[in-house]
mmCIF file of C-alpha atoms in Angstrom:
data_model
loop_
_atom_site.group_PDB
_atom_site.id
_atom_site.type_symbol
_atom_site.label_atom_id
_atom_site.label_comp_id
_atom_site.label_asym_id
_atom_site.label_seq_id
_atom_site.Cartn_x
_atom_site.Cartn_y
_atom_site.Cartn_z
ATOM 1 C CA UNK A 18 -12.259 -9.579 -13.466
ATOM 2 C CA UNK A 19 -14.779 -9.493 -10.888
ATOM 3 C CA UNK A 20 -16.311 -12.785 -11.417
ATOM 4 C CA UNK A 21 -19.263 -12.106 -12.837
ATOM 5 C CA UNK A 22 -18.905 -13.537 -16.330
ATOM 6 C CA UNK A 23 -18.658 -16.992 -17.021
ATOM 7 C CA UNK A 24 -17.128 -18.992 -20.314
ATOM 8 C CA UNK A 25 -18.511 -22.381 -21.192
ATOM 9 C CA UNK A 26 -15.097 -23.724 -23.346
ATOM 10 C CA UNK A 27 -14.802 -27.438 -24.991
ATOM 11 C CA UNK A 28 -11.556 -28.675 -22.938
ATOM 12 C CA UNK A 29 -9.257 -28.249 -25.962
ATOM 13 C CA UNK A 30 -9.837 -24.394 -25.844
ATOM 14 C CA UNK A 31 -9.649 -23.754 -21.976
ATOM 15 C CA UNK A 32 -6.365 -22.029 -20.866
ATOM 16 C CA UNK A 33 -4.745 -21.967 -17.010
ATOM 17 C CA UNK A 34 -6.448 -18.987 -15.266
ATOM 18 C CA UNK A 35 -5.196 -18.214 -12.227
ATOM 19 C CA UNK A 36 -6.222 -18.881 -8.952
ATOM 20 C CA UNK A 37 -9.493 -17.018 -7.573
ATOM 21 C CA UNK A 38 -8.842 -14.229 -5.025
ATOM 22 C CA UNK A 39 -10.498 -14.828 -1.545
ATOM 23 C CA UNK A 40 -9.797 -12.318 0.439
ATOM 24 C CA UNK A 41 -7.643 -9.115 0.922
ATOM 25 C CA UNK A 42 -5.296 -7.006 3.208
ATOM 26 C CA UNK A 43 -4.597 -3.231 2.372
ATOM 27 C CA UNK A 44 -1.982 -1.108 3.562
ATOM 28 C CA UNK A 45 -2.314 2.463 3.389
ATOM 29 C CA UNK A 46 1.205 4.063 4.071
ATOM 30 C CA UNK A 47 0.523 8.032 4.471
ATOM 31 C CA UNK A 48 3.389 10.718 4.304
ATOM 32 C CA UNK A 49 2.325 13.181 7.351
ATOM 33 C CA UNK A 50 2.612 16.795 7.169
ATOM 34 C CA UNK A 51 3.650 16.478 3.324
ATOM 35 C CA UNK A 52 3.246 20.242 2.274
ATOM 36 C CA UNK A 53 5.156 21.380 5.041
ATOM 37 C CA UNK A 54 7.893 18.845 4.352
ATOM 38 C CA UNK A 55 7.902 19.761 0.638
ATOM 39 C CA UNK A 56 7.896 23.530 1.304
ATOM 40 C CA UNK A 57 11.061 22.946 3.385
ATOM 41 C CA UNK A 58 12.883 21.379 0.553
ATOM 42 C CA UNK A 59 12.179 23.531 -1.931
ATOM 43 C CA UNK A 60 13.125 26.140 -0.008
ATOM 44 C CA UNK A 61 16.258 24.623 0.417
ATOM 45 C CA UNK A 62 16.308 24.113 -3.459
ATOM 46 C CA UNK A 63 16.280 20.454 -3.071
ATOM 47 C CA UNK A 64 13.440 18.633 -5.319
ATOM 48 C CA UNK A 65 10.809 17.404 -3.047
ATOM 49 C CA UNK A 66 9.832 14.659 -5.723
ATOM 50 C CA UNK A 67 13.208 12.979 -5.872
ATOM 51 C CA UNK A 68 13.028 13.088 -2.114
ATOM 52 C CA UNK A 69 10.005 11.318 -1.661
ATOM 53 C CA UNK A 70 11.299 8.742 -4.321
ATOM 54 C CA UNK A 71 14.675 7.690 -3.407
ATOM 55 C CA UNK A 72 13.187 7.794 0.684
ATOM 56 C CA UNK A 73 9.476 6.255 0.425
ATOM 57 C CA UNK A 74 8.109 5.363 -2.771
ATOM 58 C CA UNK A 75 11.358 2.990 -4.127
ATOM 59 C CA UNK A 76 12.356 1.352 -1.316
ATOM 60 C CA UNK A 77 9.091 0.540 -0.757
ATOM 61 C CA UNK A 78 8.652 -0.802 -4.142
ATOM 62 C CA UNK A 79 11.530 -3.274 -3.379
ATOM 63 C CA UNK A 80 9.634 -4.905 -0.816
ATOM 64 C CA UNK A 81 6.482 -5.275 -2.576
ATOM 65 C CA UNK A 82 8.284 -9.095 -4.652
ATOM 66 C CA UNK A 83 8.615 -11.028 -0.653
ATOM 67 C CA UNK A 84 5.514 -10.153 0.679
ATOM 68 C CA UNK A 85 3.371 -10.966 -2.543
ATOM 69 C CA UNK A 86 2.722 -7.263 -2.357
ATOM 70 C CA UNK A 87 1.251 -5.587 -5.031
ATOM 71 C CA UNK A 88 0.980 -1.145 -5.523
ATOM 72 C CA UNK A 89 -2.669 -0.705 -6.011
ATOM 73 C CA UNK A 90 -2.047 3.494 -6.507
ATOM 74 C CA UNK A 91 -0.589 5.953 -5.028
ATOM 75 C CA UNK A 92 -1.967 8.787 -3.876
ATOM 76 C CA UNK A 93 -0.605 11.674 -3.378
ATOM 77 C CA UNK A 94 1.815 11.294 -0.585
ATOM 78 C CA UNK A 95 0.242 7.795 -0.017
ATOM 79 C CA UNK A 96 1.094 4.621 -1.181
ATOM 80 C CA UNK A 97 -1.857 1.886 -1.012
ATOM 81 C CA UNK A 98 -1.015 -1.583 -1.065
ATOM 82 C CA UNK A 99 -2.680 -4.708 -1.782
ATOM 83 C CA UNK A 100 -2.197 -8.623 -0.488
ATOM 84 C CA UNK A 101 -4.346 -10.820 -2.030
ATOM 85 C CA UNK A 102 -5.462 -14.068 -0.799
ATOM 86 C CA UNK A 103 -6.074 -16.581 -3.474
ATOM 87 C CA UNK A 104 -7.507 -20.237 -2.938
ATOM 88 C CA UNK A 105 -4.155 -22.274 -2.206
ATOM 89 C CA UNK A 106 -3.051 -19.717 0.302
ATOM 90 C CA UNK A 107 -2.648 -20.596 3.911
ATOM 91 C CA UNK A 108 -4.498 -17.655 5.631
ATOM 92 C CA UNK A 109 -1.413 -15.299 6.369
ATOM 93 C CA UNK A 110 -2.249 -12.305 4.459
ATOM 94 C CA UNK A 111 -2.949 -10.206 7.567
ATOM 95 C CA UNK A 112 0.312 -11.566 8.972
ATOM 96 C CA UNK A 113 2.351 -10.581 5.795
ATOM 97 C CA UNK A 114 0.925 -7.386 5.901
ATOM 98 C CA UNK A 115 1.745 -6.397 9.529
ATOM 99 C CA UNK A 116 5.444 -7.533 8.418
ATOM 100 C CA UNK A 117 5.452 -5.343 5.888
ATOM 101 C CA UNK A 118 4.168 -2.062 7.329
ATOM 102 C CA UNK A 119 6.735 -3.052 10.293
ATOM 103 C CA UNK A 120 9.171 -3.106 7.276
ATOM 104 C CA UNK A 121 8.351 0.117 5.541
ATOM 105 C CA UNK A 122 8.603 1.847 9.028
ATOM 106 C CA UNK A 123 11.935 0.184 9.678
ATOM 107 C CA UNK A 124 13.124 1.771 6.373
ATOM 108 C CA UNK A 125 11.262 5.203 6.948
ATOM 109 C CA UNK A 126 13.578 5.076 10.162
ATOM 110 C CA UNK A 127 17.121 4.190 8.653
ATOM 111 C CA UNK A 128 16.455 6.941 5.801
ATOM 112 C CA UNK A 129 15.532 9.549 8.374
ATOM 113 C CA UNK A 130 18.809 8.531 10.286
ATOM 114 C CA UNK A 131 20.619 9.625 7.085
ATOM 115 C CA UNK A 132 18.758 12.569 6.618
ATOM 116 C CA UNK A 133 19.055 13.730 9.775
ATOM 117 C CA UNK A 134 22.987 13.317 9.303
ATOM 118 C CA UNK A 135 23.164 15.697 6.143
ATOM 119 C CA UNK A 136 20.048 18.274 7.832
ATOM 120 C CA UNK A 137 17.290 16.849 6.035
ATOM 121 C CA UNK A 138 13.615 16.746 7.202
ATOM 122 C CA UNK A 139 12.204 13.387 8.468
ATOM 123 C CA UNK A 140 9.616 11.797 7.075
ATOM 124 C CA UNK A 141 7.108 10.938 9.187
ATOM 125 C CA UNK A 142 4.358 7.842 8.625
ATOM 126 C CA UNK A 143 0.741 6.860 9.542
ATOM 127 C CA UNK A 144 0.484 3.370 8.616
ATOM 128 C CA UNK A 145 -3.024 1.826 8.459
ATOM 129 C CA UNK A 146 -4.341 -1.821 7.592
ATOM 130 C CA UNK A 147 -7.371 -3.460 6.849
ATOM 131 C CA UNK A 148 -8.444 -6.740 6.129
ATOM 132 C CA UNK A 149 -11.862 -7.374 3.731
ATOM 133 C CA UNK A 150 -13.179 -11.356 3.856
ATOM 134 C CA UNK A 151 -13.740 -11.420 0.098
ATOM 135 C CA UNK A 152 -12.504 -10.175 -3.135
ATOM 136 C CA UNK A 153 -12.274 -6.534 -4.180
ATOM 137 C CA UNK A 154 -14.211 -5.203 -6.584
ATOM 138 C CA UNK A 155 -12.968 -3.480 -9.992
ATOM 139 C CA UNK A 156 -14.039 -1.110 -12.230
ATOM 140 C CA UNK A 157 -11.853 -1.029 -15.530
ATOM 141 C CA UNK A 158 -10.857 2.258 -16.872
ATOM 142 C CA UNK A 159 -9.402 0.755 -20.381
ATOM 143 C CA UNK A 160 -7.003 -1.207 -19.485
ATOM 144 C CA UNK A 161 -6.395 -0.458 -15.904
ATOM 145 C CA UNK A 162 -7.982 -1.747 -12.879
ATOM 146 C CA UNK A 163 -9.358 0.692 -10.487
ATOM 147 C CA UNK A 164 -9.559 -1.292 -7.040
ATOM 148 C CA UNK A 165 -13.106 -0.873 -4.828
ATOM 149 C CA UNK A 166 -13.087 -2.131 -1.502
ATOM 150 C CA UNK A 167 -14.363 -1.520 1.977
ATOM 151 C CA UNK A 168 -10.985 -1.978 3.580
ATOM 152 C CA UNK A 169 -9.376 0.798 1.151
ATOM 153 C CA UNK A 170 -12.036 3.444 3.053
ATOM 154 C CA UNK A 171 -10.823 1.883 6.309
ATOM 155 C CA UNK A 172 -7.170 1.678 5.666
ATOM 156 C CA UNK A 173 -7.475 5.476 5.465
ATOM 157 C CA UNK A 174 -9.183 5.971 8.358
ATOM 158 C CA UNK A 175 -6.478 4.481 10.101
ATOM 159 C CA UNK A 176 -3.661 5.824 8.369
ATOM 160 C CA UNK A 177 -4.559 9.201 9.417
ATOM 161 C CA UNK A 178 -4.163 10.548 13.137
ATOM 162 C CA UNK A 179 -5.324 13.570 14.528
ATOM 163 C CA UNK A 180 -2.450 16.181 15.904
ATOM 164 C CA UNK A 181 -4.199 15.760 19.556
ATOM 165 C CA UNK A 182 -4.085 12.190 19.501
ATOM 166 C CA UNK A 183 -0.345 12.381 18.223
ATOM 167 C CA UNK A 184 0.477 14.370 21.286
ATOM 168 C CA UNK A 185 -1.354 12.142 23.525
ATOM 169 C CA UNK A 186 0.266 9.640 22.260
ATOM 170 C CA UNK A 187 3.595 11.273 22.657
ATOM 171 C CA UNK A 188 3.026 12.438 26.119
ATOM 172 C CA UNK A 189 2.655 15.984 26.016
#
């Protein structure tokens, strides 16, 4: 999985692998101010888990298929996702990516829209990206894959925002 062992096979046994992975883009998208948000549901008596799914985490999963996409975990209120660049790629991982955090904003917005219209919360979103020039590493636990990468650390980083800088940001 991480290229590090090699198989000498006579031609009759060797199989189709697929294509090395080059490089990678991560997305981290980060729920803000999740406890409060969840608080105010359940005081409401409204399920704060089928909240997050039917607004964030399954939408999102339905854009994962055009963008080559894939979920690497999520945590928490987070959802991390992975573009991989393999060998017969053109180079447009980064690009993809950007598309799809614009994406997953664009449907954070129309959901809040809807929310607002019955008194629900909005969701708010720090989005961050990073790009790593070479593979990610993985360690296996059984059979799943537990992603290590520099640009997972950095994707957090940038996914997260200081209140201060928010109101900067906002103007006041």
């Amino acid at each position: 999985i991480n290229n590090t062992l090699y198989e000498f096979l006579l031609p009759e046994e060797q199989k189709r692998s697929e294509e090395r992975v080059l490089r990678h883009v991560i997305i981290k998208a980060d729920i803000r101010d999740s406890t409060t948000l969840t608080r105010s549901l359940s005081e409401r008596g409204l399920n704060p888990a089928s909240y997050f799914s039917l607004n964030f985490y399954e939408p999102v999963n339905k854009l994962l298929p055009k963008y080559e996409a894939t979920k690497v975990f999520i945590e928490g209120d987070a959802v991390i996702l992975a573009i991989l660049e393999r060998d017969a790629d053109q180079g447009f991982a980064v690009g993809r990516a950007c598309v799809l955090a614009r994406e997953i904003i664009e449907l954070v917005r129309a959901y809040n829209a809807l929310s607002q219209r019955s008194g629900l919360p909005n969701l708010e979103l720090g989005i961050g990206i990073s790009y790593q020039d070479s593979p990610p590493m993985y360690l296996m636990d059984g059979n799943s894959r537990i992603m290590i990468s520099r640009a997972l650390n950095e994707s957090d980083r940038l996914s997260s925002c200081s209140r201060s800088a928010r109101r900067l940001l906002a103007g006041g």
